[in-house]
CSV table of C-alpha atoms in Angstrom, one decimal:
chain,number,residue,atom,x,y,z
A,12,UNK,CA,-62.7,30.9,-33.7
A,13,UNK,CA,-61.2,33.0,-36.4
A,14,UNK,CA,-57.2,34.1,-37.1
A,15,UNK,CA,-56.5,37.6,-37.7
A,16,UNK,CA,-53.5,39.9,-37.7
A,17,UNK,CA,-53.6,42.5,-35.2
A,18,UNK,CA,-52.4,43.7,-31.8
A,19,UNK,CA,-54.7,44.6,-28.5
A,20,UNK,CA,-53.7,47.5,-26.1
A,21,UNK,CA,-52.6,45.9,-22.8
A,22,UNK,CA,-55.0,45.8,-20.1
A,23,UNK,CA,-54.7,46.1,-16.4
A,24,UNK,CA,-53.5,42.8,-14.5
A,25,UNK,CA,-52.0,41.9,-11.4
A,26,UNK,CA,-48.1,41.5,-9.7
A,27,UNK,CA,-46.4,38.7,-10.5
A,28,UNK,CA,-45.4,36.2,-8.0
A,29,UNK,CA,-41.8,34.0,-8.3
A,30,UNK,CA,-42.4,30.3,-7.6
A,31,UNK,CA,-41.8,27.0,-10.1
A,32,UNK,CA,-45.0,25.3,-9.8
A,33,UNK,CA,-47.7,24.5,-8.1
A,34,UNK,CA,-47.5,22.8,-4.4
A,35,UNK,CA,-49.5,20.1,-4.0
A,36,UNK,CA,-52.0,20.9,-1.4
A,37,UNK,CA,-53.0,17.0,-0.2
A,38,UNK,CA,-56.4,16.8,-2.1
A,39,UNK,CA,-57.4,15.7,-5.4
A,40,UNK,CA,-57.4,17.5,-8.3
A,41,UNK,CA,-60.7,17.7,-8.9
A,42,UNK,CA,-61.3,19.1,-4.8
A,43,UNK,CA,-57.8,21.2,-6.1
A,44,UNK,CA,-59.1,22.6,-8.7
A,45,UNK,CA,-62.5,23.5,-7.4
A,46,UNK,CA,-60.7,25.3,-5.0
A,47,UNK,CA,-58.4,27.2,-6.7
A,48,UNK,CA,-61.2,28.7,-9.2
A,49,UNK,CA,-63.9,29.1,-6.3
A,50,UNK,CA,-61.4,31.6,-4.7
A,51,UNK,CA,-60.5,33.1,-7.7
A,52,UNK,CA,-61.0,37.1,-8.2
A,53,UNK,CA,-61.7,37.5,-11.9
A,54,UNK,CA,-60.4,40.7,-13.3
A,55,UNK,CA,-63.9,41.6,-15.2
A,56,UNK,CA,-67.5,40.5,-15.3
A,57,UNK,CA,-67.1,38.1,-18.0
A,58,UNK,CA,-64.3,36.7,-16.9
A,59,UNK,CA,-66.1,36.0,-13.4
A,60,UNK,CA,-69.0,34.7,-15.8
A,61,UNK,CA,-66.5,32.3,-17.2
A,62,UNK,CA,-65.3,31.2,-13.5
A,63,UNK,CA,-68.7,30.1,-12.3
A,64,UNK,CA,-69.3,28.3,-15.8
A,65,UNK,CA,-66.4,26.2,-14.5
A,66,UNK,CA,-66.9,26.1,-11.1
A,67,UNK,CA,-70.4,24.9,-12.0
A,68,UNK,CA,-69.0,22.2,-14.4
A,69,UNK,CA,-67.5,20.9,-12.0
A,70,UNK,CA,-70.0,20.7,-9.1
A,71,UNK,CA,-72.0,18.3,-12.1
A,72,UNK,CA,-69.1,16.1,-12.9
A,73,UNK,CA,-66.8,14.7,-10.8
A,74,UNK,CA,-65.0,13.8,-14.4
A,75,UNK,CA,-65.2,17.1,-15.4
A,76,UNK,CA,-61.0,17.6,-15.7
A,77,UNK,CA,-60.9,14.3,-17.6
A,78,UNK,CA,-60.3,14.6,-21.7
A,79,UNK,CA,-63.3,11.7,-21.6
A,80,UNK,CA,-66.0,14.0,-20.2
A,81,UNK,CA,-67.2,15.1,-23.1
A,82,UNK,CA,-68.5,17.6,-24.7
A,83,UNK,CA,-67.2,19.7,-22.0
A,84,UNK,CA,-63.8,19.4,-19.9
A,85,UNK,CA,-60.8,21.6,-18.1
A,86,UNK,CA,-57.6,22.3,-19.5
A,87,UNK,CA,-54.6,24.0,-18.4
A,88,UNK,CA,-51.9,25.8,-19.8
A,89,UNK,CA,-49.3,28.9,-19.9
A,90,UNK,CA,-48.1,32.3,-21.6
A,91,UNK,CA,-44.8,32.6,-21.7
A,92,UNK,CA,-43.5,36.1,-21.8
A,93,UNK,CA,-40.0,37.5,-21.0
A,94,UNK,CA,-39.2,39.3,-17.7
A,95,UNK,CA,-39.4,42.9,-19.6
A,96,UNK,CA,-42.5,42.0,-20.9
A,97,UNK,CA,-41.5,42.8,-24.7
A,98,UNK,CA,-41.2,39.2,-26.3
A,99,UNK,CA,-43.5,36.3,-26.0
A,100,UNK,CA,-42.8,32.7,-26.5
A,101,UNK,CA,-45.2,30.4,-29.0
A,102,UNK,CA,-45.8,27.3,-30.4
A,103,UNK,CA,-47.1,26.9,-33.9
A,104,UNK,CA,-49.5,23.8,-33.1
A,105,UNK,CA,-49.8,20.9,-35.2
A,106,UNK,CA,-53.1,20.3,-35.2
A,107,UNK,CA,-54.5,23.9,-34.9
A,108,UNK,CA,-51.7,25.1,-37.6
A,109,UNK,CA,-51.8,28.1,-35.7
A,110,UNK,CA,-49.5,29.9,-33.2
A,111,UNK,CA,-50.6,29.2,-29.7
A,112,UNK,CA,-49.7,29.8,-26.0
A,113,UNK,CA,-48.5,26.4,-24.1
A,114,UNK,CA,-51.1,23.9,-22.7
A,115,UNK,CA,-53.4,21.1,-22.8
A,116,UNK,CA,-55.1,18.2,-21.0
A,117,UNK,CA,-54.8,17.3,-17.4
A,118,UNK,CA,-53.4,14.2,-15.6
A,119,UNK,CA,-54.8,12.1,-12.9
A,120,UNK,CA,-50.8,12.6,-11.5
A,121,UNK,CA,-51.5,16.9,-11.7
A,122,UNK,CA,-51.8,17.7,-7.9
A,123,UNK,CA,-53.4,21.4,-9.0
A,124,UNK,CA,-54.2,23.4,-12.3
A,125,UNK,CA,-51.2,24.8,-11.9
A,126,UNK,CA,-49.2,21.8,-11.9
A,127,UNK,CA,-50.7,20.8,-14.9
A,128,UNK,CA,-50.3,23.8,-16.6
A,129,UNK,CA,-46.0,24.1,-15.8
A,130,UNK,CA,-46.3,20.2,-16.9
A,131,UNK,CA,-47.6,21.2,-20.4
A,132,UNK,CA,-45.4,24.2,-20.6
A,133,UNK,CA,-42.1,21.7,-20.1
A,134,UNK,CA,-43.2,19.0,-22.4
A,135,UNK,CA,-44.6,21.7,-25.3
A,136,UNK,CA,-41.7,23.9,-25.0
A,137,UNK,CA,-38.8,22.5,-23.9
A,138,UNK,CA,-38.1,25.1,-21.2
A,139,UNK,CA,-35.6,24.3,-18.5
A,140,UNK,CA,-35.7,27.7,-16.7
A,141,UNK,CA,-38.8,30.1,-15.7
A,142,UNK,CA,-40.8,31.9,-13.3
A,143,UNK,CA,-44.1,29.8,-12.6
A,144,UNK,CA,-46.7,32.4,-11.2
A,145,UNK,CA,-49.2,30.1,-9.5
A,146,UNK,CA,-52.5,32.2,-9.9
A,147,UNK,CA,-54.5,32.0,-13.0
A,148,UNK,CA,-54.0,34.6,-15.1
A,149,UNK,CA,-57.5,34.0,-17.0
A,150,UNK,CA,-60.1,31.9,-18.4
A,151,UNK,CA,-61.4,30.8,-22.0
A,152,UNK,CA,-63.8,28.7,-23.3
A,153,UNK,CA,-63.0,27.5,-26.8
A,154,UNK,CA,-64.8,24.6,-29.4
A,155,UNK,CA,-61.8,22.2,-30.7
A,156,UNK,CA,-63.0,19.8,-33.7
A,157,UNK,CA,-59.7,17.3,-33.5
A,158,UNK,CA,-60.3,16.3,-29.4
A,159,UNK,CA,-62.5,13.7,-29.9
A,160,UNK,CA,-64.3,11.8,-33.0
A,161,UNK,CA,-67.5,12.6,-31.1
A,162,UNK,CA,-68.4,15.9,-32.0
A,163,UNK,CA,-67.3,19.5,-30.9
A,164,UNK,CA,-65.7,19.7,-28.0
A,165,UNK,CA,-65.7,22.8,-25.5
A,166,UNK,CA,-62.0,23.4,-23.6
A,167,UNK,CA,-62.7,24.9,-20.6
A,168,UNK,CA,-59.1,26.3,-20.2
A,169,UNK,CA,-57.5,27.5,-17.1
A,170,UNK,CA,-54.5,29.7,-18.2
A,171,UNK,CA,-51.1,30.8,-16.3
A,172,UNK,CA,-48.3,33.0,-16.5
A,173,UNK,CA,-45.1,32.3,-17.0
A,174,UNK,CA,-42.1,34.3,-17.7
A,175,UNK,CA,-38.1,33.2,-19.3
A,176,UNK,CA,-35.5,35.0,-20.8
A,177,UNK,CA,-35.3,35.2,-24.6
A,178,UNK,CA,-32.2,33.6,-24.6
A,179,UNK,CA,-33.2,30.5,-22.2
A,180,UNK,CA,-33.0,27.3,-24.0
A,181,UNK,CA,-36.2,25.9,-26.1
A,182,UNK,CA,-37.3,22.7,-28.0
A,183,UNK,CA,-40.2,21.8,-30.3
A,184,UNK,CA,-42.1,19.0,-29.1
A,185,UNK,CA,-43.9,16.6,-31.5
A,186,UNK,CA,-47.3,18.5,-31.1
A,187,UNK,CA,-45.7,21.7,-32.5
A,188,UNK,CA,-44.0,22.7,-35.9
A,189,UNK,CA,-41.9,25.1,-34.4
A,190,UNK,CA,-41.5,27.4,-31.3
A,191,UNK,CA,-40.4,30.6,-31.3
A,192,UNK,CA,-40.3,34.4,-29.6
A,193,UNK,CA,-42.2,37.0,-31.1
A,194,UNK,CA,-42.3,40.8,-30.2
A,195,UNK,CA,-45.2,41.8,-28.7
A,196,UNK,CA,-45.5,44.5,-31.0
A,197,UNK,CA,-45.0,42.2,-34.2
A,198,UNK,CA,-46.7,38.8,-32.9
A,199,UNK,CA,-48.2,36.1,-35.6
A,200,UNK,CA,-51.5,35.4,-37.5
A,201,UNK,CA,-53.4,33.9,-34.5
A,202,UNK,CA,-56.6,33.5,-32.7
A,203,UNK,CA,-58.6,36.7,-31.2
A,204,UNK,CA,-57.6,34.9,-27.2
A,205,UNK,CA,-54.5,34.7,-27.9
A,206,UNK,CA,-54.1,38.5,-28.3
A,207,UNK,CA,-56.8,38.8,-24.9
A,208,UNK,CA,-54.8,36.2,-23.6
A,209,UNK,CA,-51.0,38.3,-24.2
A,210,UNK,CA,-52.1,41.7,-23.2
A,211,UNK,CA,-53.7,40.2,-20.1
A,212,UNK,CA,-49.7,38.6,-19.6
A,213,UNK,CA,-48.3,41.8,-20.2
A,214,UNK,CA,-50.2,43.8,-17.9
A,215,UNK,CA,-49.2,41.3,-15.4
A,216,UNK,CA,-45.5,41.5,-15.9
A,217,UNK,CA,-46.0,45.1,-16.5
A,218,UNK,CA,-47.5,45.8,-13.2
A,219,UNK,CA,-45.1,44.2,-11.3
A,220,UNK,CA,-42.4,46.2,-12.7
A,221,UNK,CA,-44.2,49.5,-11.8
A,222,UNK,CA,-44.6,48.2,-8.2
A,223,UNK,CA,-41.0,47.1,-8.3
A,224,UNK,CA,-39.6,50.8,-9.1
A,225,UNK,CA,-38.6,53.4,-6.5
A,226,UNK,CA,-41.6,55.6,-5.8
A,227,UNK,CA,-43.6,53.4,-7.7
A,228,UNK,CA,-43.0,54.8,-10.9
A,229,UNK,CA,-43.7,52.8,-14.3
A,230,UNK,CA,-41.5,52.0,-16.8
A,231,UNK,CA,-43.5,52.7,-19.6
A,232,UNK,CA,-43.8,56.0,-21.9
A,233,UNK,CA,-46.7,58.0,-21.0
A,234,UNK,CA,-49.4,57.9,-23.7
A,235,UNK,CA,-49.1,60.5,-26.4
């Protein structure tokens, strides 16, 4: 993947649902997460092209969640954007040296994708307080070159939506250099998904404000 400098126009997504977390359902993660992306309505052709890719992995391997199935393996994580949808919350990661969304490998101990996902958004960012919505938000397959001194490895990342107040209290964790809001219209040097990944959160948010309105109004201008 390649940085660049720009902004994407928001696209349309889906109401935001209030929860912290994921339950846990009784089965494994692996039976969890089959679930969870087998039922899954993807927003556009390629991302259902991107859920069967998964849902295929993991059909073949039974390890396929595990950072040791290699070259190819889930991951989980979360965009964190505030409640107005205006301001969005990032890490600049270590190891990337870029400024990414919150996330990373699952745990035997993650009941769900979801759960693994809020556990990486805690430990990355520090966040004591946030909406958790429990549907995944979208899907991208990405090649990381630090994961494993085998070779190329293809994160096959499950991604959430979470939302916080500017003001809520943060930390930076030992895998980031800093963490830090950014307007949505002024956001960082980053990676081509993270922009996808933003304006899919902001639609989100976005949508459920319009719903949330008397009449069903939105908040937003109308486009000049």
């Amino acid at each position: 993947m390649t940085l660049r400098d720009g902004r994407g126009a928001p696209s349309s997504g889906q109401a935001l649902r209030d929860g912290r977390g994921a339950p846990s359902s009784g089965q494994g993660l692996h039976e969890s997460a089959l679930a969870t992306l087998s039922g899954w309505v993807a927003p556009t052709p390629e991302q259902a092209v991107l859920r069967d890719r998964y849902v295929a992995h993991l059909v073949r391997h039974p390890d396929g969640l595990a950072k040791a199935c290699f070259p190819d393996h889930l991951t989980a994580g979360a965009i964190v954007v505030s409640p107005d949808a205006d301001a969005v919350l990032l890490n600049h990661h270590r190891k990337a040296d870029a400024w990414l969304a919150f996330g990373g490998h699952l745990e035997p101990g993650d009941p769900s994708l979801a759960a693994g996902a809020r556990r990486e958004l805690v430990e990355e960012s520090g966040l004591a307080s946030f909406d958790f919505d429990t549907e995944p938000l979208s899907l991208d397959e990405h090649t990381v070159e630090f994961c494993s001194d085998r070779g190329t490895v293809h994160h096959l990342d499950v991604r959430f939506l979470a939302t916080a107040e500017p003001d809520a209290t943060h930390a930076t964790s030992e895998e980031s250099l800093d963490v830090r809001w950014w307007p949505v219209e002024a956001l960082p040097a980053t990676f081509d998904d993270m922009y996808v990944l933003i304006d899919a959160a902001v639609a989100r948010v976005r949508s459920r404000q319009s719903f949330s309105m008397p009449g069903g109004g939105s908040r937003r201008a109308p486009a000049e």
